[in-house]
Structures are given as C-alpha cells and as structure tokens.
mmCIF file of C-alpha atoms in Angstrom:
data_model
loop_
_atom_site.group_PDB
_atom_site.id
_atom_site.type_symbol
_atom_site.label_atom_id
_atom_site.label_comp_id
_atom_site.label_asym_id
_atom_site.label_seq_id
_atom_site.Cartn_x
_atom_site.Cartn_y
_atom_site.Cartn_z
ATOM 1 C CA UNK R 1422 0.107 -0.007 0.113
ATOM 2 C CA UNK R 1423 1.056 2.855 -1.170
ATOM 3 C CA UNK R 1424 2.503 6.156 1.330
ATOM 4 C CA UNK R 1425 0.595 10.035 0.742
ATOM 5 C CA UNK R 1426 3.010 12.727 1.669
ATOM 6 C CA UNK R 1427 1.556 15.904 3.196
ATOM 7 C CA UNK R 1428 3.231 19.083 2.006
ATOM 8 C CA UNK R 1429 3.426 21.662 3.937
ATOM 9 C CA UNK R 1430 1.736 25.150 2.753
ATOM 10 C CA UNK R 1431 5.004 27.216 3.716
ATOM 11 C CA UNK R 1432 8.686 26.045 3.029
ATOM 12 C CA UNK R 1433 9.189 28.335 6.867
ATOM 13 C CA UNK R 1434 7.229 25.268 8.525
ATOM 14 C CA UNK R 1435 9.994 22.790 9.003
ATOM 15 C CA UNK R 1436 10.416 20.197 12.038
ATOM 16 C CA UNK R 1437 12.500 21.466 14.445
ATOM 17 C CA UNK R 1438 11.965 19.332 17.202
ATOM 18 C CA UNK R 1439 9.839 16.483 17.888
ATOM 19 C CA UNK R 1440 8.725 14.708 21.633
ATOM 20 C CA UNK R 1441 7.184 11.529 22.832
ATOM 21 C CA UNK R 1442 3.991 11.401 25.360
ATOM 22 C CA UNK R 1443 5.185 8.230 27.551
ATOM 23 C CA UNK R 1444 1.921 6.781 28.092
ATOM 24 C CA UNK R 1445 -0.483 8.447 24.947
ATOM 25 C CA UNK R 1446 0.109 8.254 21.590
ATOM 26 C CA UNK R 1447 1.183 12.399 21.263
ATOM 27 C CA UNK R 1448 3.582 13.753 19.770
ATOM 28 C CA UNK R 1449 4.814 17.575 20.389
ATOM 29 C CA UNK R 1450 5.778 18.642 16.545
ATOM 30 C CA UNK R 1451 7.874 22.067 17.522
ATOM 31 C CA UNK R 1452 7.961 24.307 13.915
ATOM 32 C CA UNK R 1453 9.994 26.236 12.374
ATOM 33 C CA UNK R 1454 6.927 29.030 11.622
ATOM 34 C CA UNK R 1455 7.111 29.178 15.193
ATOM 35 C CA UNK R 1456 3.767 26.574 15.889
ATOM 36 C CA UNK R 1457 3.777 23.143 18.353
ATOM 37 C CA UNK R 1458 1.714 20.753 17.107
ATOM 38 C CA UNK R 1459 0.366 18.428 19.823
ATOM 39 C CA UNK R 1460 -0.903 15.723 18.130
ATOM 40 C CA UNK R 1461 -2.492 12.018 18.199
ATOM 41 C CA UNK R 1462 -0.590 10.000 16.657
ATOM 42 C CA UNK R 1463 -3.002 6.868 15.721
ATOM 43 C CA UNK R 1464 -6.502 8.644 15.453
ATOM 44 C CA UNK R 1465 -3.890 11.920 12.787
ATOM 45 C CA UNK R 1466 -5.315 13.974 14.269
ATOM 46 C CA UNK R 1467 -4.400 18.294 15.650
ATOM 47 C CA UNK R 1468 -5.240 17.780 19.782
ATOM 48 C CA UNK R 1469 -3.630 21.340 19.965
ATOM 49 C CA UNK R 1470 -1.978 23.991 17.647
ATOM 50 C CA UNK R 1471 -0.016 26.590 20.002
ATOM 51 C CA UNK R 1472 0.968 29.839 18.587
ATOM 52 C CA UNK R 1473 3.888 29.442 20.823
ATOM 53 C CA UNK R 1474 5.694 32.893 18.805
ATOM 54 C CA UNK R 1475 6.866 33.998 15.967
ATOM 55 C CA UNK R 1476 10.732 32.655 16.336
ATOM 56 C CA UNK R 1477 11.507 29.417 15.222
ATOM 57 C CA UNK R 1478 10.698 26.176 18.260
ATOM 58 C CA UNK R 1479 13.986 24.442 18.361
ATOM 59 C CA UNK R 1480 12.801 22.690 22.133
ATOM 60 C CA UNK R 1481 9.402 21.397 22.144
ATOM 61 C CA UNK R 1482 8.607 18.338 25.568
ATOM 62 C CA UNK R 1483 6.544 16.678 27.713
ATOM 63 C CA UNK R 1484 6.517 16.802 31.389
ATOM 64 C CA UNK R 1485 3.919 14.806 32.316
ATOM 65 C CA UNK R 1486 3.891 14.453 35.706
ATOM 66 C CA UNK R 1487 3.016 18.455 35.576
ATOM 67 C CA UNK R 1488 0.592 17.554 32.998
ATOM 68 C CA UNK R 1489 2.662 20.625 30.847
ATOM 69 C CA UNK R 1490 4.309 20.856 27.502
ATOM 70 C CA UNK R 1491 7.521 23.072 27.694
ATOM 71 C CA UNK R 1492 9.237 24.863 24.632
ATOM 72 C CA UNK R 1493 12.494 26.947 23.915
ATOM 73 C CA UNK R 1494 12.610 29.150 20.964
ATOM 74 C CA UNK R 1495 14.904 31.666 18.899
ATOM 75 C CA UNK R 1496 12.883 34.370 20.844
ATOM 76 C CA UNK R 1497 15.673 33.445 24.151
ATOM 77 C CA UNK R 1498 11.623 32.798 26.251
ATOM 78 C CA UNK R 1499 11.159 29.146 27.974
ATOM 79 C CA UNK R 1500 7.277 29.172 27.955
ATOM 80 C CA UNK R 1501 5.004 26.239 29.706
ATOM 81 C CA UNK R 1502 1.861 24.929 28.435
ATOM 82 C CA UNK R 1503 -1.163 22.953 30.162
ATOM 83 C CA UNK R 1504 -1.424 19.776 28.044
ATOM 84 C CA UNK R 1505 -4.844 19.817 28.177
ATOM 85 C CA UNK R 1506 -5.700 23.203 26.907
ATOM 86 C CA UNK R 1507 -2.748 24.917 25.027
ATOM 87 C CA UNK R 1508 -2.962 27.256 27.736
ATOM 88 C CA UNK R 1509 0.168 29.321 28.792
ATOM 89 C CA UNK R 1510 0.639 29.317 32.256
ATOM 90 C CA UNK R 1511 3.888 30.395 32.698
ATOM 91 C CA UNK R 1512 6.296 32.101 30.450
ATOM 92 C CA UNK R 1513 9.809 33.735 31.314
ATOM 93 C CA UNK R 1514 13.496 35.097 29.076
ATOM 94 C CA UNK R 1515 16.000 32.605 29.348
ATOM 95 C CA UNK R 1516 18.577 32.356 28.390
ATOM 96 C CA UNK R 1517 20.769 35.278 25.627
ATOM 97 C CA UNK R 1518 20.522 33.709 21.965
ATOM 98 C CA UNK R 1519 18.469 31.249 20.383
ATOM 99 C CA UNK R 1520 17.580 28.031 23.074
ATOM 100 C CA UNK R 1521 18.481 24.647 20.901
ATOM 101 C CA UNK R 1522 17.859 22.304 24.147
ATOM 102 C CA UNK R 1523 15.661 20.766 26.166
ATOM 103 C CA UNK R 1524 15.833 17.617 29.034
ATOM 104 C CA UNK R 1525 13.774 17.129 31.590
ATOM 105 C CA UNK R 1526 14.726 15.708 35.355
ATOM 106 C CA UNK R 1527 13.310 12.369 35.726
ATOM 107 C CA UNK R 1528 12.667 12.668 39.164
ATOM 108 C CA UNK R 1529 13.483 15.559 40.366
ATOM 109 C CA UNK R 1530 11.041 19.778 40.056
ATOM 110 C CA UNK R 1531 13.698 21.125 36.667
ATOM 111 C CA UNK R 1532 14.924 20.863 33.338
ATOM 112 C CA UNK R 1533 17.293 22.186 32.145
ATOM 113 C CA UNK R 1534 18.534 24.525 29.305
ATOM 114 C CA UNK R 1535 21.238 24.294 26.995
ATOM 115 C CA UNK R 1536 20.954 27.860 23.904
ATOM 116 C CA UNK R 1537 23.417 29.951 22.143
ATOM 117 C CA UNK R 1538 24.630 32.203 24.764
ATOM 118 C CA UNK R 1539 26.927 28.998 25.463
ATOM 119 C CA UNK R 1540 25.546 27.899 28.565
ATOM 120 C CA UNK R 1541 23.013 24.951 29.713
ATOM 121 C CA UNK R 1542 20.591 26.656 32.944
ATOM 122 C CA UNK R 1543 19.085 24.359 35.296
ATOM 123 C CA UNK R 1544 15.504 26.225 36.294
ATOM 124 C CA UNK R 1545 13.413 24.810 39.108
ATOM 125 C CA UNK R 1546 10.001 24.723 39.195
ATOM 126 C CA UNK R 1547 9.356 24.692 42.778
ATOM 127 C CA UNK R 1548 10.632 27.319 43.215
ATOM 128 C CA UNK R 1549 8.455 29.435 40.999
ATOM 129 C CA UNK R 1550 10.805 28.645 38.035
ATOM 130 C CA UNK R 1551 13.614 30.133 40.234
ATOM 131 C CA UNK R 1552 17.700 29.969 37.389
ATOM 132 C CA UNK R 1553 19.898 27.415 41.049
ATOM 133 C CA UNK R 1554 22.673 26.242 38.421
ATOM 134 C CA UNK R 1555 24.667 27.923 35.541
ATOM 135 C CA UNK R 1556 26.485 25.346 33.944
ATOM 136 C CA UNK R 1557 29.835 27.254 32.194
ATOM 137 C CA UNK R 1558 32.920 25.240 29.984
ATOM 138 C CA UNK R 1559 31.402 25.958 26.248
ATOM 139 C CA UNK R 1560 33.356 28.362 23.970
ATOM 140 C CA UNK R 1561 30.357 27.734 21.169
ATOM 141 C CA UNK R 1562 26.452 27.393 21.056
ATOM 142 C CA UNK R 1563 25.607 24.224 22.201
ATOM 143 C CA UNK R 1564 22.605 22.604 20.593
ATOM 144 C CA UNK R 1565 21.654 19.762 22.544
ATOM 145 C CA UNK R 1566 21.294 18.581 26.196
ATOM 146 C CA UNK R 1567 21.057 14.442 27.059
ATOM 147 C CA UNK R 1568 20.160 13.427 31.323
ATOM 148 C CA UNK R 1569 21.671 10.044 31.906
ATOM 149 C CA UNK R 1570 18.613 7.132 31.864
ATOM 150 C CA UNK R 1571 21.437 5.256 34.446
ATOM 151 C CA UNK R 1572 22.303 8.472 36.883
ATOM 152 C CA UNK R 1573 20.421 11.115 36.898
ATOM 153 C CA UNK R 1574 22.730 12.912 38.750
ATOM 154 C CA UNK R 1575 24.606 13.842 35.196
ATOM 155 C CA UNK R 1576 23.902 14.492 31.541
ATOM 156 C CA UNK R 1577 26.536 15.413 28.367
ATOM 157 C CA UNK R 1578 26.445 18.451 26.112
ATOM 158 C CA UNK R 1579 26.951 18.410 22.601
ATOM 159 C CA UNK R 1580 28.214 22.138 21.642
ATOM 160 C CA UNK R 1581 29.562 23.477 18.279
ATOM 161 C CA UNK R 1582 33.221 24.042 20.532
ATOM 162 C CA UNK R 1583 36.153 23.608 17.473
ATOM 163 C CA UNK R 1584 38.978 26.281 19.484
ATOM 164 C CA UNK R 1585 41.129 23.911 18.890
ATOM 165 C CA UNK R 1586 41.055 22.393 16.012
ATOM 166 C CA UNK R 1587 43.481 19.292 16.063
ATOM 167 C CA UNK R 1588 41.113 18.057 19.420
ATOM 168 C CA UNK R 1589 37.744 20.008 18.835
ATOM 169 C CA UNK R 1590 35.409 18.440 21.133
ATOM 170 C CA UNK R 1591 32.748 16.200 20.754
ATOM 171 C CA UNK R 1592 30.836 16.215 24.441
ATOM 172 C CA UNK R 1593 31.041 16.432 28.048
ATOM 173 C CA UNK R 1594 29.889 15.568 30.176
ATOM 174 C CA UNK R 1595 28.185 17.162 33.770
ATOM 175 C CA UNK R 1596 27.119 16.724 36.896
ATOM 176 C CA UNK R 1597 24.039 17.896 38.057
ATOM 177 C CA UNK R 1598 25.252 21.007 40.957
ATOM 178 C CA UNK R 1599 27.931 21.576 39.732
ATOM 179 C CA UNK R 1600 28.852 24.308 37.842
ATOM 180 C CA UNK R 1601 32.098 22.538 36.347
ATOM 181 C CA UNK R 1602 32.054 19.932 33.837
ATOM 182 C CA UNK R 1603 33.488 15.988 35.223
ATOM 183 C CA UNK R 1604 35.105 15.254 31.396
ATOM 184 C CA UNK R 1605 35.185 15.938 27.443
ATOM 185 C CA UNK R 1606 35.028 13.969 24.556
ATOM 186 C CA UNK R 1607 37.429 14.714 22.239
ATOM 187 C CA UNK R 1608 37.358 13.042 18.630
ATOM 188 C CA UNK R 1609 34.286 14.358 16.290
ATOM 189 C CA UNK R 1610 36.811 17.799 14.140
ATOM 190 C CA UNK R 1611 33.935 19.520 13.963
ATOM 191 C CA UNK R 1612 30.564 21.291 16.038
ATOM 192 C CA UNK R 1613 28.646 18.345 17.718
ATOM 193 C CA UNK R 1614 25.426 19.045 17.460
ATOM 194 C CA UNK R 1615 23.974 16.034 18.979
ATOM 195 C CA UNK R 1616 24.139 13.371 21.571
ATOM 196 C CA UNK R 1617 22.208 9.870 22.857
ATOM 197 C CA UNK R 1618 22.467 8.172 26.349
ATOM 198 C CA UNK R 1619 22.802 4.312 25.306
ATOM 199 C CA UNK R 1620 19.137 3.391 27.737
ATOM 200 C CA UNK R 1621 19.015 -0.294 27.056
ATOM 201 C CA UNK R 1622 20.166 -2.475 30.344
ATOM 202 C CA UNK R 1623 22.600 -5.102 29.394
ATOM 203 C CA UNK R 1624 26.476 -5.555 28.983
ATOM 204 C CA UNK R 1625 27.684 -2.473 27.662
ATOM 205 C CA UNK R 1626 26.378 0.139 30.636
ATOM 206 C CA UNK R 1627 28.697 2.985 29.629
ATOM 207 C CA UNK R 1628 27.569 4.509 26.056
ATOM 208 C CA UNK R 1629 26.318 7.355 23.766
ATOM 209 C CA UNK R 1630 26.429 8.436 20.323
ATOM 210 C CA UNK R 1631 26.654 11.572 19.452
ATOM 211 C CA UNK R 1632 26.941 12.974 15.696
ATOM 212 C CA UNK R 1633 28.733 16.196 14.075
ATOM 213 C CA UNK R 1634 28.705 18.325 11.235
ATOM 214 C CA UNK R 1635 32.458 15.540 10.455
ATOM 215 C CA UNK R 1636 29.377 13.601 9.100
ATOM 216 C CA UNK R 1637 29.252 11.134 11.424
ATOM 217 C CA UNK R 1638 27.906 8.932 13.950
ATOM 218 C CA UNK R 1639 30.423 8.378 17.345
ATOM 219 C CA UNK R 1640 29.783 5.715 19.709
ATOM 220 C CA UNK R 1641 31.449 6.590 22.943
ATOM 221 C CA UNK R 1642 31.857 4.084 26.337
ATOM 222 C CA UNK R 1643 31.542 7.806 28.931
ATOM 223 C CA UNK R 1644 33.941 5.294 31.198
ATOM 224 C CA UNK R 1645 36.754 4.243 29.447
ATOM 225 C CA UNK R 1646 36.115 7.784 27.876
ATOM 226 C CA UNK R 1647 37.232 6.205 24.480
ATOM 227 C CA UNK R 1648 35.573 6.441 21.063
ATOM 228 C CA UNK R 1649 34.695 2.670 20.526
ATOM 229 C CA UNK R 1650 32.695 2.803 17.472
ATOM 230 C CA UNK R 1651 33.292 5.104 14.520
ATOM 231 C CA UNK R 1652 29.587 4.545 11.799
ATOM 232 C CA UNK R 1653 31.224 6.804 8.363
ATOM 233 C CA UNK R 1654 27.874 7.259 5.793
ATOM 234 C CA UNK R 1655 25.469 10.131 5.739
ATOM 235 C CA UNK R 1656 27.145 13.036 3.162
ATOM 236 C CA UNK R 1657 25.940 16.130 5.371
ATOM 237 C CA UNK R 1658 25.837 17.520 8.694
ATOM 238 C CA UNK R 1659 24.321 15.071 11.478
ATOM 239 C CA UNK R 1660 21.474 16.472 13.326
ATOM 240 C CA UNK R 1661 20.087 13.661 15.817
ATOM 241 C CA UNK R 1662 20.658 10.688 16.624
ATOM 242 C CA UNK R 1663 18.828 7.992 18.797
ATOM 243 C CA UNK R 1664 18.817 4.855 20.011
ATOM 244 C CA UNK R 1665 16.065 2.854 20.460
ATOM 245 C CA UNK R 1666 13.811 2.785 23.298
ATOM 246 C CA UNK R 1667 14.335 -1.060 22.931
ATOM 247 C CA UNK R 1668 16.283 -2.878 20.703
ATOM 248 C CA UNK R 1669 20.250 -2.705 19.904
ATOM 249 C CA UNK R 1670 19.653 0.230 16.735
ATOM 250 C CA UNK R 1671 21.192 3.725 16.313
ATOM 251 C CA UNK R 1672 19.005 6.228 13.865
ATOM 252 C CA UNK R 1673 20.773 9.161 13.116
ATOM 253 C CA UNK R 1674 19.894 12.331 10.676
ATOM 254 C CA UNK R 1675 21.358 14.756 8.720
ATOM 255 C CA UNK R 1676 21.205 18.119 6.226
ATOM 256 C CA UNK R 1677 21.276 15.441 3.200
ATOM 257 C CA UNK R 1678 20.002 16.676 0.229
ATOM 258 C CA UNK R 1679 19.741 15.840 -3.338
ATOM 259 C CA UNK R 1680 19.044 12.110 -4.468
ATOM 260 C CA UNK R 1681 19.919 11.418 -0.714
ATOM 261 C CA UNK R 1682 17.528 14.116 1.525
ATOM 262 C CA UNK R 1683 15.617 12.762 4.436
ATOM 263 C CA UNK R 1684 18.208 9.807 3.996
ATOM 264 C CA UNK R 1685 18.411 8.176 7.849
ATOM 265 C CA UNK R 1686 20.302 5.445 8.519
ATOM 266 C CA UNK R 1687 19.304 2.869 10.567
ATOM 267 C CA UNK R 1688 22.685 1.064 12.241
ATOM 268 C CA UNK R 1689 21.988 -2.257 14.095
ATOM 269 C CA UNK R 1690 24.326 -1.711 17.070
ATOM 270 C CA UNK R 1691 24.078 -5.893 18.762
ATOM 271 C CA UNK R 1692 27.764 -5.518 19.288
ATOM 272 C CA UNK R 1693 25.637 -3.251 23.213
ATOM 273 C CA UNK R 1694 24.255 -6.915 23.803
ATOM 274 C CA UNK R 1695 28.220 -8.159 23.928
ATOM 275 C CA UNK R 1696 27.994 -9.864 20.736
ATOM 276 C CA UNK R 1697 27.260 -9.168 16.488
ATOM 277 C CA UNK R 1698 29.607 -5.701 14.992
ATOM 278 C CA UNK R 1699 28.036 -2.377 14.356
ATOM 279 C CA UNK R 1700 26.763 -2.113 10.783
ATOM 280 C CA UNK R 1701 24.750 -0.219 8.652
ATOM 281 C CA UNK R 1702 20.925 -1.999 8.709
ATOM 282 C CA UNK R 1703 18.627 -0.083 6.317
ATOM 283 C CA UNK R 1704 18.203 3.598 4.889
ATOM 284 C CA UNK R 1705 14.692 5.393 5.434
ATOM 285 C CA UNK R 1706 13.934 7.862 3.033
ATOM 286 C CA UNK R 1707 10.966 9.157 3.383
ATOM 287 C CA UNK R 1708 11.210 12.571 0.426
ATOM 288 C CA UNK R 1709 10.191 15.227 3.431
ATOM 289 C CA UNK R 1710 13.578 17.374 2.771
ATOM 290 C CA UNK R 1711 15.569 17.059 5.350
ATOM 291 C CA UNK R 1712 15.909 15.054 8.160
ATOM 292 C CA UNK R 1713 16.411 17.834 11.493
ATOM 293 C CA UNK R 1714 15.601 16.186 14.338
ATOM 294 C CA UNK R 1715 14.569 12.261 15.939
ATOM 295 C CA UNK R 1716 12.142 11.001 18.937
ATOM 296 C CA UNK R 1717 11.599 7.705 19.624
ATOM 297 C CA UNK R 1718 10.114 5.697 22.439
ATOM 298 C CA UNK R 1719 9.483 2.523 22.780
ATOM 299 C CA UNK R 1720 8.981 1.056 19.121
ATOM 300 C CA UNK R 1721 8.345 3.730 17.721
ATOM 301 C CA UNK R 1722 10.665 6.362 16.365
ATOM 302 C CA UNK R 1723 9.674 9.592 14.642
ATOM 303 C CA UNK R 1724 11.199 11.871 12.506
ATOM 304 C CA UNK R 1725 10.501 15.511 12.063
ATOM 305 C CA UNK R 1726 11.652 16.649 8.064
ATOM 306 C CA UNK R 1727 11.968 19.779 6.223
ATOM 307 C CA UNK R 1728 7.732 19.425 4.911
ATOM 308 C CA UNK R 1729 6.447 16.545 7.953
ATOM 309 C CA UNK R 1730 7.425 14.169 10.432
ATOM 310 C CA UNK R 1731 6.807 10.788 9.942
ATOM 311 C CA UNK R 1732 6.293 8.084 12.901
ATOM 312 C CA UNK R 1733 8.127 4.729 12.283
ATOM 313 C CA UNK R 1734 7.265 1.458 14.522
ATOM 314 C CA UNK R 1735 10.460 -1.060 14.910
ATOM 315 C CA UNK R 1736 9.779 -4.281 15.908
ATOM 316 C CA UNK R 1737 11.187 -7.367 15.623
ATOM 317 C CA UNK R 1738 10.721 -9.622 13.281
ATOM 318 C CA UNK R 1739 8.683 -12.385 16.603
ATOM 319 C CA UNK R 1740 6.730 -8.909 16.177
ATOM 320 C CA UNK R 1741 5.440 -9.320 12.489
ATOM 321 C CA UNK R 1742 2.211 -11.198 12.723
ATOM 322 C CA UNK R 1743 0.426 -9.597 15.374
ATOM 323 C CA UNK R 1744 1.450 -6.124 14.191
ATOM 324 C CA UNK R 1745 0.510 -6.789 10.327
ATOM 325 C CA UNK R 1746 -2.665 -8.341 11.466
ATOM 326 C CA UNK R 1747 -3.676 -4.982 13.924
ATOM 327 C CA UNK R 1748 -2.826 -2.793 10.473
ATOM 328 C CA UNK R 1749 -3.633 -4.753 9.049
ATOM 329 C CA UNK R 1750 -7.570 -4.014 10.267
ATOM 330 C CA UNK R 1751 -7.218 -0.265 10.498
ATOM 331 C CA UNK R 1752 -5.844 0.174 7.066
ATOM 332 C CA UNK R 1753 -9.169 2.184 5.564
ATOM 333 C CA UNK R 1754 -8.666 4.519 9.025
ATOM 334 C CA UNK R 1755 -4.814 5.080 8.562
ATOM 335 C CA UNK R 1756 -5.277 6.427 5.332
ATOM 336 C CA UNK R 1757 -1.721 7.701 4.795
ATOM 337 C CA UNK R 1758 0.648 3.910 5.524
ATOM 338 C CA UNK R 1759 3.131 2.095 3.939
ATOM 339 C CA UNK R 1760 4.546 -1.740 5.221
ATOM 340 C CA UNK R 1761 8.488 -1.660 4.296
ATOM 341 C CA UNK R 1762 10.345 -4.457 5.388
ATOM 342 C CA UNK R 1763 14.207 -5.643 5.089
ATOM 343 C CA UNK R 1764 16.192 -8.580 4.991
ATOM 344 C CA UNK R 1765 18.826 -7.667 6.936
ATOM 345 C CA UNK R 1766 20.286 -11.012 9.329
ATOM 346 C CA UNK R 1767 18.449 -10.104 12.258
ATOM 347 C CA UNK R 1768 15.387 -8.132 10.424
ATOM 348 C CA UNK R 1769 12.721 -5.577 11.938
ATOM 349 C CA UNK R 1770 10.062 -4.630 10.334
ATOM 350 C CA UNK R 1771 8.981 -1.238 10.332
ATOM 351 C CA UNK R 1772 5.874 0.461 9.709
ATOM 352 C CA UNK R 1773 4.833 4.298 9.351
ATOM 353 C CA UNK R 1774 2.274 6.749 9.402
ATOM 354 C CA UNK R 1775 3.662 10.724 7.999
ATOM 355 C CA UNK R 1776 1.228 12.909 9.763
ATOM 356 C CA UNK R 1777 -0.590 15.292 7.483
ATOM 357 C CA UNK R 1778 0.303 18.501 7.908
ATOM 358 C CA UNK R 1779 2.339 18.301 10.790
#
C-alpha cells in the first residue's frame, strides 16, 4: 500500500523538534514558524495547535507528571503550557540567545535548557522557575543536552566547540549541581549537534552516541572516555542521533539534499548486547526534505523533516505477524500508511505513518 505525502503550505514550516508523550499516543512537533502541534498520531489528528511565538521553536517537551508542555524558541523564552487546554501558564526569558534544547529531569522538579549563549541553565518549577545552577564551559553554541537515564545525577551536552582544531570538543559530561564539566570526550573534527545515551540495561552500560558536522556518528564508552566505533555513511551534517528504546539500534538523521535528501540511517548495534558488530541496517527516505530531529519511545520512532513528520514503528521479526494483523484491521482509517519490510541478518519491520500537516 503506497503512502501519501502531505506537504506544508509554506517552506519555513519545517519541523525542528519532536517529543513523544510517554503514556498517550501524542507527539509534540515544534515548527520553524513558531507553532507547536500536539498531535494524536494513532488517530492522525491535531489535539492542540499552539502559536508559541513568531520565532522557530527548537525544543518542545512534555512534563507528564505536571501535565505540561514546555517550549524553547529563538526569541530566548521558555514557555509552559497546559497539555489539556494548550493555554500558557508561565513564560520567562531564559537565555541571551536562541534556545536549542530542553531536558526534563525524570524525578526532580527541574529542567535543563541550552542555548547559543554557550550556557546550560537549571530551572526549578517548585521555586517559581528560579534558576538554580548555570553550567559554564562551552565556547560555542550548546546544541543539545541529554540526562543520563541510568545515572540521573549526570548529563551530557553537545556543542559546536572547535577552539582547538586538533582536539575539538565532542561531548561534555556534567554532574547535576556542579558548574564545571566532569570531563570531555574528544574526537569529532567539527562541531557536534547531538548526543544520546544508550537506555537499555545490558553488558554495555556506559554508552552514548554523538553526531557532528563532520558527517560522522561516534559511539563512546564514557567510563573509559574512549570512542569505540565511528559510523560513516552520511554525506552532510548529522542533525540528530537516538538509540531505539528497546532494540540495539541507533537512528541518525542528517541535512542531506538531492537524491539523498531525508535519508535516515538505522545502525545495528548488537555489539552492545555482547555479540555481533556495528553495521548499517537500513536507510529510510521519506521524501520530505532534510531530516532535522528524531525521537524514540518503545517501538516508535518519529522523524522531523523540512516538509513533515513521519512516525515509524520498528519491531523484531517475532512481532511481525501480530503487528500486521492489527495494521490491516485499521487499513481504512490509516490513509497515509505503508509497510516496508527489510531483510537482513536480523530482520526488523518498519511501519510508517506520515502526519498530515504536522
């Protein structure tokens, strides 16, 4: 069954951020035109379309335990919205330049924000959003932050730092509450845009992955502070990297154009489970322009592009029959869907759904 593609009406409505609600079939999609759409991706409908500001929204994340959606944008403001109503309940100027990334602590009452002012800030909502800590150490834009899911007292940041060309910064590791970084991982030759921790328990616990303008994806052991694998294949700046939530897979996106536009690469990382190797498992091209952002939750992966957002489901071979039965039963209501089956040493099945008008 072929997949229909619905393009945005304006070219500046590209998707700059995606985030899954952890318990409901909702996705927050931050757009270049200052809008955030909260969409039910199972029913393919917009729940709320929020006009945040007139600047690009580069970060939009759920804080489920509070019922909030928090955004960061190029107008330097953090805004807090109620998920159920879409109404703003708090807004404040958080940085002196564009806000690139927001991370929510899983148990404590604060968020981390990162921006082009080279700073990372910690904001406590139980203290009326007071800034508790400012983390300094980067010498260029801080592009992304990620809290360690296994050791939530630490986080990693990716920056465009390249002050010493022979030893540019890849990723920096911090301890919550300590202003200076704990250590730096070095290896990329250009600025670093993204970082992600390996979330699955197993033999390899201390793993994170980074993506850079040098077109490379690097896998790091942050205990030994060594790069254990470099993944080559992208032909443009790597914009986002994510580990699959349950499978040993790395998903990466890049600013590739032309015939390679929108190419998202899925890397098999079975070595993380103690056997196998790193290899390219599949390349997906949704034909929606350059790919900017990736989010993952359970078996679901969302990719944001110049012209839309696609939600993929990636499962093991043993789950295929049950998933196809459920998929075919909803065929009439899933207007823009298709099945793509890729055969490799390990078989993964990818179902996708284009979100109309993101």
